[in-house]
mmCIF file of C-alpha atoms in Angstrom:
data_model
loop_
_atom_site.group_PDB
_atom_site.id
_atom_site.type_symbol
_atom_site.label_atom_id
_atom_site.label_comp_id
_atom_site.label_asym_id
_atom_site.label_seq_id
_atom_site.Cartn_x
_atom_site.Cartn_y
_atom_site.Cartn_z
ATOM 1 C CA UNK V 163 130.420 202.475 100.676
ATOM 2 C CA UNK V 164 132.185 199.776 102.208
ATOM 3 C CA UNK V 165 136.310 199.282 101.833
ATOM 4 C CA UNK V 166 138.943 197.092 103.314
ATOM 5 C CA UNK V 167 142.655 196.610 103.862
ATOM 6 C CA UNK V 168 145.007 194.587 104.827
ATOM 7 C CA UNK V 169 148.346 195.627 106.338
ATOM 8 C CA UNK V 170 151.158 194.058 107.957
ATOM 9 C CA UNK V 171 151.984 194.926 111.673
ATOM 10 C CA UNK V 172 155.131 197.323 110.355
ATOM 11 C CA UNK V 173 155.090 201.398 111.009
ATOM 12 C CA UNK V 174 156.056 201.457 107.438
ATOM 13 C CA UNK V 175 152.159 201.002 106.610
ATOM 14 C CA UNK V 176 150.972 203.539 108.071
ATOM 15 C CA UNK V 177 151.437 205.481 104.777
ATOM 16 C CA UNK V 178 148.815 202.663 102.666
ATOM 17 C CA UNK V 179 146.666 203.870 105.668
ATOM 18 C CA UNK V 180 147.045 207.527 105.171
ATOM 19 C CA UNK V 181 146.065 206.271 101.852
ATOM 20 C CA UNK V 182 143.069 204.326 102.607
ATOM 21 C CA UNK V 183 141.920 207.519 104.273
ATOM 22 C CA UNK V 184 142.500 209.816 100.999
ATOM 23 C CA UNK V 185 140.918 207.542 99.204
ATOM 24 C CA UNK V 186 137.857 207.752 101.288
ATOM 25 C CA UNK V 187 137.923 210.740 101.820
ATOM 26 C CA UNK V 188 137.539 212.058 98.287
ATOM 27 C CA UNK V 189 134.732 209.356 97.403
ATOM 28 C CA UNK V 190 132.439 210.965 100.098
ATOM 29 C CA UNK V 191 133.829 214.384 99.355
ATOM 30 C CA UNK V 192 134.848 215.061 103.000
ATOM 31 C CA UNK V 193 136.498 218.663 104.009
ATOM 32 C CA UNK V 194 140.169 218.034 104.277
ATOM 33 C CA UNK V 195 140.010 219.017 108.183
ATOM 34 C CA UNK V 196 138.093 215.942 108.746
ATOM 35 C CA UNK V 197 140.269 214.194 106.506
ATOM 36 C CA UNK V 198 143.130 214.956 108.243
ATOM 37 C CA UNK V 199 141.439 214.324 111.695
ATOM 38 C CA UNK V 200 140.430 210.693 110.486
ATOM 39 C CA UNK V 201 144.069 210.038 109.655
ATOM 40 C CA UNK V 202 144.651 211.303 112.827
ATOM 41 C CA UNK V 203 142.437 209.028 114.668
ATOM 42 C CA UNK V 204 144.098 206.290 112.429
ATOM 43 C CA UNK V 205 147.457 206.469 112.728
ATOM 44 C CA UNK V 206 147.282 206.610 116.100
ATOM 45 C CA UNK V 207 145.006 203.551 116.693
ATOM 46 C CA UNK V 208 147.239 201.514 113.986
ATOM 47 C CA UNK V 209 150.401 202.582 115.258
ATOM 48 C CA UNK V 210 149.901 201.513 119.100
ATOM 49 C CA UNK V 211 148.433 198.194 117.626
ATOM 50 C CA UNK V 212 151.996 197.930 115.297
ATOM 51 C CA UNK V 213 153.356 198.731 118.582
ATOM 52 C CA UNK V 214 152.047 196.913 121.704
ATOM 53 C CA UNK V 215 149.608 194.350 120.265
ATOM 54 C CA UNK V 216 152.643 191.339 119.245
ATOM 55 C CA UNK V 217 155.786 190.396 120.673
ATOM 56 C CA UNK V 218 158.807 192.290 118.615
ATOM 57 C CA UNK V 219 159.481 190.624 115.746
ATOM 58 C CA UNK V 220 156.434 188.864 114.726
ATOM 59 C CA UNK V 221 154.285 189.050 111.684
ATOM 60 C CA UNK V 222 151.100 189.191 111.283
ATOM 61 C CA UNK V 223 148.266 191.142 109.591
ATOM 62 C CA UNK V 224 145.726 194.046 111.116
ATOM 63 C CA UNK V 225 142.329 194.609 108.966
ATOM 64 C CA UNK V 226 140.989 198.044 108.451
ATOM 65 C CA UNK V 227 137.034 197.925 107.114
ATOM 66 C CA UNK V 228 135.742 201.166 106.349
ATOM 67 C CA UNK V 229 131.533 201.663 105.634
ATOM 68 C CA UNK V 230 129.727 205.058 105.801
ATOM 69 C CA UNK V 231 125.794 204.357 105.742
ATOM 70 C CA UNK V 232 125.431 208.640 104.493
ATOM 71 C CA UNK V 233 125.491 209.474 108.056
ATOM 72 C CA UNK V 234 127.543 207.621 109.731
ATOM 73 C CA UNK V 235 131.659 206.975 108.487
ATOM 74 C CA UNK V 236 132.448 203.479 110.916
ATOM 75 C CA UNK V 237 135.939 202.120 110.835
ATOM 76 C CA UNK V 238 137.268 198.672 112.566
ATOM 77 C CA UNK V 239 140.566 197.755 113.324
ATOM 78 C CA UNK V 240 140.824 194.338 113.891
ATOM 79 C CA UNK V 241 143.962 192.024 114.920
ATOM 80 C CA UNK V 242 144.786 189.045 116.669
ATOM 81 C CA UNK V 243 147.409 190.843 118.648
ATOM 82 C CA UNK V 244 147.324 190.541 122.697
ATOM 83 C CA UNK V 245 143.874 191.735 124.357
ATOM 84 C CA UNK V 246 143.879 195.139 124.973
ATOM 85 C CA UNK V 247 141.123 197.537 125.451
ATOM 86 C CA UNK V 248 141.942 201.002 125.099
ATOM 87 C CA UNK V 249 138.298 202.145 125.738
ATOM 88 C CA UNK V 250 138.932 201.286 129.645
ATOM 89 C CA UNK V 251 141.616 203.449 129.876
ATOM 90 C CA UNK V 252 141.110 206.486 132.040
ATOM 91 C CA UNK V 253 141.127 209.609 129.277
ATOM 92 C CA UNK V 254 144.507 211.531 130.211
ATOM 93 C CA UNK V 255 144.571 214.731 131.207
ATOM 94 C CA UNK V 256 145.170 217.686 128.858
ATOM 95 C CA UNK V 257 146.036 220.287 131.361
ATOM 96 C CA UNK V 258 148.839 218.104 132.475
ATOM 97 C CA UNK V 259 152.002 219.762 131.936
ATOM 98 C CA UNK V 260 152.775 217.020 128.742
ATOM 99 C CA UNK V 261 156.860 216.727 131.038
ATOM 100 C CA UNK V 262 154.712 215.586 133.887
ATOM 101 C CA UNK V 263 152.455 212.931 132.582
ATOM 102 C CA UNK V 264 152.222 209.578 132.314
ATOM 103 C CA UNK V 265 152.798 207.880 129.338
ATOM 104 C CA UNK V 266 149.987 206.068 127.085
ATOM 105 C CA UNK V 267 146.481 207.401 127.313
ATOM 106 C CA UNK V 268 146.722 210.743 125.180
ATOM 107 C CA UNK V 269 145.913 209.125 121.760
ATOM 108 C CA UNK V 270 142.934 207.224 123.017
ATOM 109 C CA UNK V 271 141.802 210.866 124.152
ATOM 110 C CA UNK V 272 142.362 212.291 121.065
ATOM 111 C CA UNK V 273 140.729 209.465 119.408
ATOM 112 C CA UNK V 274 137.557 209.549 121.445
ATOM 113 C CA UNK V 275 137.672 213.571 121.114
ATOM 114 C CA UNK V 276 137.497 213.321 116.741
ATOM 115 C CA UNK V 277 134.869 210.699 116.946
ATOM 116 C CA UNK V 278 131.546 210.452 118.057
ATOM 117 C CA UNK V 279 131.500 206.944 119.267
ATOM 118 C CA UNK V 280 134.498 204.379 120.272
ATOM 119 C CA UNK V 281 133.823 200.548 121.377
ATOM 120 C CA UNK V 282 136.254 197.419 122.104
ATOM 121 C CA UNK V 283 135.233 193.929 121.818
ATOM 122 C CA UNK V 284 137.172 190.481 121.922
ATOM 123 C CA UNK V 285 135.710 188.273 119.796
ATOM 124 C CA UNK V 286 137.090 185.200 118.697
ATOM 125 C CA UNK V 287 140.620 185.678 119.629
ATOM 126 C CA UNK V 288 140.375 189.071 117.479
ATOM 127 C CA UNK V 289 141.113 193.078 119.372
ATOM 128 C CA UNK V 290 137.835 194.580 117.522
ATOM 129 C CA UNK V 291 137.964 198.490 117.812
ATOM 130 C CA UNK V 292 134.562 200.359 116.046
ATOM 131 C CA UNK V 293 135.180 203.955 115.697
ATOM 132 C CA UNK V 294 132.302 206.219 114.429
ATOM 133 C CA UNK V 295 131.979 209.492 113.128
ATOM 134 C CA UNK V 296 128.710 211.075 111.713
ATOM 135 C CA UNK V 297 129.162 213.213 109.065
ATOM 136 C CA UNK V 298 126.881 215.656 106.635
ATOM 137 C CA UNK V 299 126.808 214.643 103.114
#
């Protein structure tokens, strides 16, 4: 299986992406817990690139490519937004009263938490984030 889409850098988008993810979903016939945790993972790596990744105000497209191999489910974001790797980040602390922490670093945590492997390259003026996930089909 292999599937891609577009989207334009709005938060309004997010819901073609909770889409994507259905759609997935039911062609490899996951449970809906990990379909909701995939979403998860997605919206939150989408949204911070709709976010942070381009100057307010400016347009421009982020590419979602989806492939599961049987084992593995492998999603990349890709955009052409500002350099950012959220894999360096240090992983926030959930024992942290949530009024007492900084800001930025929970989703990432979440993220790396859901799936079972998370990289960040640059490559040719392109943010490339590979998230994996091996399922049991």
């Amino acid at each position: 299986m292999r599937k891609e889409l577009r989207i334009k850098n709005k938060i309004s988008e997010l819901e073609r992406v909770a889409q994507f993810i259905e759609q997935i979903g039911e062609e490899l016939q996951l449970d809906m817990e990990l379909q909701m945790n995939l979403n998860l993972v997605m919206e939150e790596m989408v949204s911070n690139v709709i976010f942070y990744a381009y100057p307010k105000d400016e347009d421009s497209e982020i590419e979602l490519l989806a492939k599961c191999d049987g084992k593995r489910l492998t999603f990349v974001i890709s955009d052409q937004g500002k350099e950012f790797d959220p894999t360096a980040k240090e992983d926030a602390d959930p024992d942290v009263n949530p009024a007492e922490r900084e800001i930025g670093g929970m989703g990432i945590f979440i993220v790396k938490n859901i799936m079972n492997q998370v990289t960040y390259q640059r490559l040719e003026g392109r943010n490339l984030l590979t998230m994996t996930k091996e399922i049991e089909n």
